[in-house]
mmCIF file of C-alpha atoms in Angstrom:
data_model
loop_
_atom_site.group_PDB
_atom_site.id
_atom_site.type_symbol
_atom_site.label_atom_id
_atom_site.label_comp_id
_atom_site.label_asym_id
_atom_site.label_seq_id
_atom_site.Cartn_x
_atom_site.Cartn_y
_atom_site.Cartn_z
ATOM 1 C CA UNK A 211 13.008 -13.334 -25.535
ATOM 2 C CA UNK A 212 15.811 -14.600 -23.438
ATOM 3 C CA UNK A 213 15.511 -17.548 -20.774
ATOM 4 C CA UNK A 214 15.789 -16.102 -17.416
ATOM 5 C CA UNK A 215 15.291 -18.911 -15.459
ATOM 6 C CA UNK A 216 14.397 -22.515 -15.201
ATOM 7 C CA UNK A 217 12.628 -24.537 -12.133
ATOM 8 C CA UNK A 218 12.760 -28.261 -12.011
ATOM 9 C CA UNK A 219 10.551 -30.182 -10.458
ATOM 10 C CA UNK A 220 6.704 -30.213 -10.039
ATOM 11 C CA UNK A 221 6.131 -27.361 -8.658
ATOM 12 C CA UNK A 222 4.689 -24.890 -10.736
ATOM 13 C CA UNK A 223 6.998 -21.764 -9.082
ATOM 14 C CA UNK A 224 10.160 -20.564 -9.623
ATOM 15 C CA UNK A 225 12.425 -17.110 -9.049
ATOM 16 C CA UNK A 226 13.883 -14.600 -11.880
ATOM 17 C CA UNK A 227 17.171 -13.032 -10.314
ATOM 18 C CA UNK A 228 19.335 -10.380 -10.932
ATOM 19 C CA UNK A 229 16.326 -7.982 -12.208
ATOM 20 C CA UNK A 230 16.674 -4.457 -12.100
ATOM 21 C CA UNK A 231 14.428 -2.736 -9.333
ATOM 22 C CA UNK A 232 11.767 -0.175 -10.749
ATOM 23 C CA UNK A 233 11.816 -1.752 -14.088
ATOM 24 C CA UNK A 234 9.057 -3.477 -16.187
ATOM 25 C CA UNK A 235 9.145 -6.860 -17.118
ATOM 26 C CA UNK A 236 6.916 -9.447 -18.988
ATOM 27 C CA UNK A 237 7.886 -13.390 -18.829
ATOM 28 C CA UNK A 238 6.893 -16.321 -20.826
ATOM 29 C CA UNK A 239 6.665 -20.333 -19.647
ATOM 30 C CA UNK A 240 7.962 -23.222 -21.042
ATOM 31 C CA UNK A 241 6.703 -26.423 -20.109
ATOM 32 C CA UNK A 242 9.214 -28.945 -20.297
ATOM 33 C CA UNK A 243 9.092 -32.664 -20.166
ATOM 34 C CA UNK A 244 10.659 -35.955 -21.648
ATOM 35 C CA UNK A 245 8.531 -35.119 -25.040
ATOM 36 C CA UNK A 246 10.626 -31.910 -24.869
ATOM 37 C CA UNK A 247 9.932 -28.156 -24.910
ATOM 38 C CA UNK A 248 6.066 -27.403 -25.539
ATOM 39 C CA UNK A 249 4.959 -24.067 -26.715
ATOM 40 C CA UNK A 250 5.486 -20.421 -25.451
ATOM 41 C CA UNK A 251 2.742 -19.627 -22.747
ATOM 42 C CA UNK A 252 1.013 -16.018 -23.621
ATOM 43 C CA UNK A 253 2.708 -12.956 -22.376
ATOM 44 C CA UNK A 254 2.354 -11.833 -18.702
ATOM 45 C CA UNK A 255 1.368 -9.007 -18.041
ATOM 46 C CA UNK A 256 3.782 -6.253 -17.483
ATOM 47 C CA UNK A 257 5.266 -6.436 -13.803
ATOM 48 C CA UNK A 258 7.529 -4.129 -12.378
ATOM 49 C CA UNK A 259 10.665 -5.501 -9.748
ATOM 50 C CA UNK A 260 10.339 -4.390 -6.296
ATOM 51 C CA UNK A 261 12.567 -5.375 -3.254
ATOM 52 C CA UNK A 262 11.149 -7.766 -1.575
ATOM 53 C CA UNK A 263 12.495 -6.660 2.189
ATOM 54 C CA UNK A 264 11.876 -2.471 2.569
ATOM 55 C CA UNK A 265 11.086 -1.033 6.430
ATOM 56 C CA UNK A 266 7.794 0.772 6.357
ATOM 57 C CA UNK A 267 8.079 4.794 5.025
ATOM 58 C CA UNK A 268 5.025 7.132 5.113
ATOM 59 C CA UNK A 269 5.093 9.991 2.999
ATOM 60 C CA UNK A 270 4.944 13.150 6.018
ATOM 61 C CA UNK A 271 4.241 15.711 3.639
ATOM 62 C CA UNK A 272 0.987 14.268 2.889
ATOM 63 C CA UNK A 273 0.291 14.359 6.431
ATOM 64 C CA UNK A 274 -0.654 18.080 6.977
ATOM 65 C CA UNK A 275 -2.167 19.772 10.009
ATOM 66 C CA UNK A 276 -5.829 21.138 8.349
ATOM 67 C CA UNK A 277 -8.560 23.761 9.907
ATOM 68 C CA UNK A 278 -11.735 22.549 8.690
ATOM 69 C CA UNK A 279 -15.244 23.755 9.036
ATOM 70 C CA UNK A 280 -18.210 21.129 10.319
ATOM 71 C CA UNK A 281 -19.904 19.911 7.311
ATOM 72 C CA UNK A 282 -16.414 19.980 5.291
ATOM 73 C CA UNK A 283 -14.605 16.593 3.831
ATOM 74 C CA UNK A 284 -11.371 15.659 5.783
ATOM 75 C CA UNK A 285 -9.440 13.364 3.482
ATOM 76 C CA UNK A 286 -5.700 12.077 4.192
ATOM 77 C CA UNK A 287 -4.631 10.787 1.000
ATOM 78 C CA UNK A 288 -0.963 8.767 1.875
ATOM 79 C CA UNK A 289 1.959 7.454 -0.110
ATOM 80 C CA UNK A 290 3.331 4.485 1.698
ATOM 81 C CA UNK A 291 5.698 1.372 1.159
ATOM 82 C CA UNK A 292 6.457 -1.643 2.546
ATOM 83 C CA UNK A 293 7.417 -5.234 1.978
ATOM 84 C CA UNK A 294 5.881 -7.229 3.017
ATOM 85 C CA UNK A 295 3.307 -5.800 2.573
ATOM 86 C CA UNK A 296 2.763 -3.405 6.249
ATOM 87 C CA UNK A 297 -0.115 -3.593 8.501
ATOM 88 C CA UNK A 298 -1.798 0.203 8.065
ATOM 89 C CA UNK A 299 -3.410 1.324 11.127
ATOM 90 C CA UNK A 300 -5.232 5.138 11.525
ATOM 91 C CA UNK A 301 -5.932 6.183 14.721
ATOM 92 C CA UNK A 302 -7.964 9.669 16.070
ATOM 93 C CA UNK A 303 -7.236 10.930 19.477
ATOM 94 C CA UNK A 304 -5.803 7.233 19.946
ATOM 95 C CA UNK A 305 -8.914 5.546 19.237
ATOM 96 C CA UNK A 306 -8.371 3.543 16.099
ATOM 97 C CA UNK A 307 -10.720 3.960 13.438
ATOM 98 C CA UNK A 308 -12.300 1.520 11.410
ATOM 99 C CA UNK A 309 -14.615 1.873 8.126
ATOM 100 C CA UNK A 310 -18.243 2.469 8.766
ATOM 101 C CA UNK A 311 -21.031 4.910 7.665
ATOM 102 C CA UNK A 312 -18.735 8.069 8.757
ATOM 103 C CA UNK A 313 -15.240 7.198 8.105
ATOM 104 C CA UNK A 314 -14.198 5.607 4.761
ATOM 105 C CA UNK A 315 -10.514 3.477 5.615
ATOM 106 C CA UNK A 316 -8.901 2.202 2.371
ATOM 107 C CA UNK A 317 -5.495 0.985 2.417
ATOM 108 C CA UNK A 318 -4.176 0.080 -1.246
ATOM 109 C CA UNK A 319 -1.268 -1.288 -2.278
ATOM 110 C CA UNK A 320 0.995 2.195 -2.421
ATOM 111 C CA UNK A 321 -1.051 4.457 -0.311
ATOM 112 C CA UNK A 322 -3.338 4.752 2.443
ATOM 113 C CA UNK A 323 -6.893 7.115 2.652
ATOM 114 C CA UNK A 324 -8.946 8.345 5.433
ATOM 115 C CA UNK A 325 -11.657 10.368 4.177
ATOM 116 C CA UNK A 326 -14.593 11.939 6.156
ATOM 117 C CA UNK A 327 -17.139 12.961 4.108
ATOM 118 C CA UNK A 328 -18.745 15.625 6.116
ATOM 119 C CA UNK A 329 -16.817 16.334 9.552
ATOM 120 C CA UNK A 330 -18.254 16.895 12.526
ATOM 121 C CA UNK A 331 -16.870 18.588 15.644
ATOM 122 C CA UNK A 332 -15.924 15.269 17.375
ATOM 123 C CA UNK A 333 -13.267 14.306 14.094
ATOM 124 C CA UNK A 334 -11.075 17.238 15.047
ATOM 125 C CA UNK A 335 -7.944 15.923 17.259
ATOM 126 C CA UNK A 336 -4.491 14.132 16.246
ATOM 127 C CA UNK A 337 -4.606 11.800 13.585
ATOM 128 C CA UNK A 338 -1.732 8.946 13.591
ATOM 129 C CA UNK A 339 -1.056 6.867 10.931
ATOM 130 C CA UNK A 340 1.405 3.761 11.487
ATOM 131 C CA UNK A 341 2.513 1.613 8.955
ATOM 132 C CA UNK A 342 4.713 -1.480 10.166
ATOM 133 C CA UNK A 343 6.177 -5.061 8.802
ATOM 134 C CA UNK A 344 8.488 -7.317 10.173
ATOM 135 C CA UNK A 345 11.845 -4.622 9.639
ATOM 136 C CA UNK A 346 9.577 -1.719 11.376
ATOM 137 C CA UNK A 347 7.283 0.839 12.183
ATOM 138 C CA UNK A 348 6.789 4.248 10.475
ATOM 139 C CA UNK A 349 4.285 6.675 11.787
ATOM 140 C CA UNK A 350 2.899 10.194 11.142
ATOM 141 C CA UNK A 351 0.811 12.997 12.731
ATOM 142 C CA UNK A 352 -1.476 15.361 12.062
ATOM 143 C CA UNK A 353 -3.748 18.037 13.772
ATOM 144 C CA UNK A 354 -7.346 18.397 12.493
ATOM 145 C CA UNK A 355 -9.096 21.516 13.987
ATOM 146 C CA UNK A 356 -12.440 21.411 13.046
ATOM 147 C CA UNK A 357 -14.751 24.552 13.346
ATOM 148 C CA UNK A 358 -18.075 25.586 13.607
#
């Protein structure tokens, strides 16, 4: 173990620099007061560096045009980053869509889904995903034809 940072004061905070990004790292506290140095908290977990500032990117080639027939699951399964964390917004023909019994919406914390379970005429059109943050706005389309 090496010490990679200390934080005076009460507050129970404090910043590791100079970490390499995309690499693992588990830390260890030290409480230290006029008695001295107490013992070794547990292990963190293992937790990877990540910039803390990137503009919004969408992963296009996840973002395919698809011919579908009615009855038939639509599902856009897409890679995305951001820091802060981005505001993830799906839209169809413009309209934006929202979870409910017939479209499932999940945005996690390095991807975004849209899944439709069993289509229906009315789900084919353009489908727009935008991803934005404070340092931008990424977007991608898609054509869903849907058949009969």
């Amino acid at each position: 173990w090496e010490k990679a940072a200390e934080c005076p004061g009460p507050q129970p905070k404090g910043s590791v620099r100079s970490l390499t990004e995309g690499e693992e790292y588990v830390f260890r506290i030290i409480a230290v007061n006029e008695a001295g140095a107490g013992e070794p908290s547990d292990p963190s977990d293992p937790i990877t560096a990540e910039a803390r500032y990137v503009k919004p990117e969408i992963d296009t080639s996840a973002m395919q045009d698809m011919v579908v027939c009615a009855g038939n699951r639509i599902n856009y399964t897409v890679p995305i980053k951001g820091a802060p964390k981005p505001k993830v917004t799906w839209k169809i023909k413009n309209k934006v869509v929202y979870s409910d019994e017939h479209y499932d919406v999940m945005v996690q914390r390095r991807q975004t889904v849209i899944d439709i379970a069993f289509s229906k005429r009315y789900d084919a059109g353009v489908y727009t995903l935008e991803v934005s943050n404070e340092l931008g706005t990424a977007t991608a389309r898609a054509n869903v034809t849907v058949l009969d």
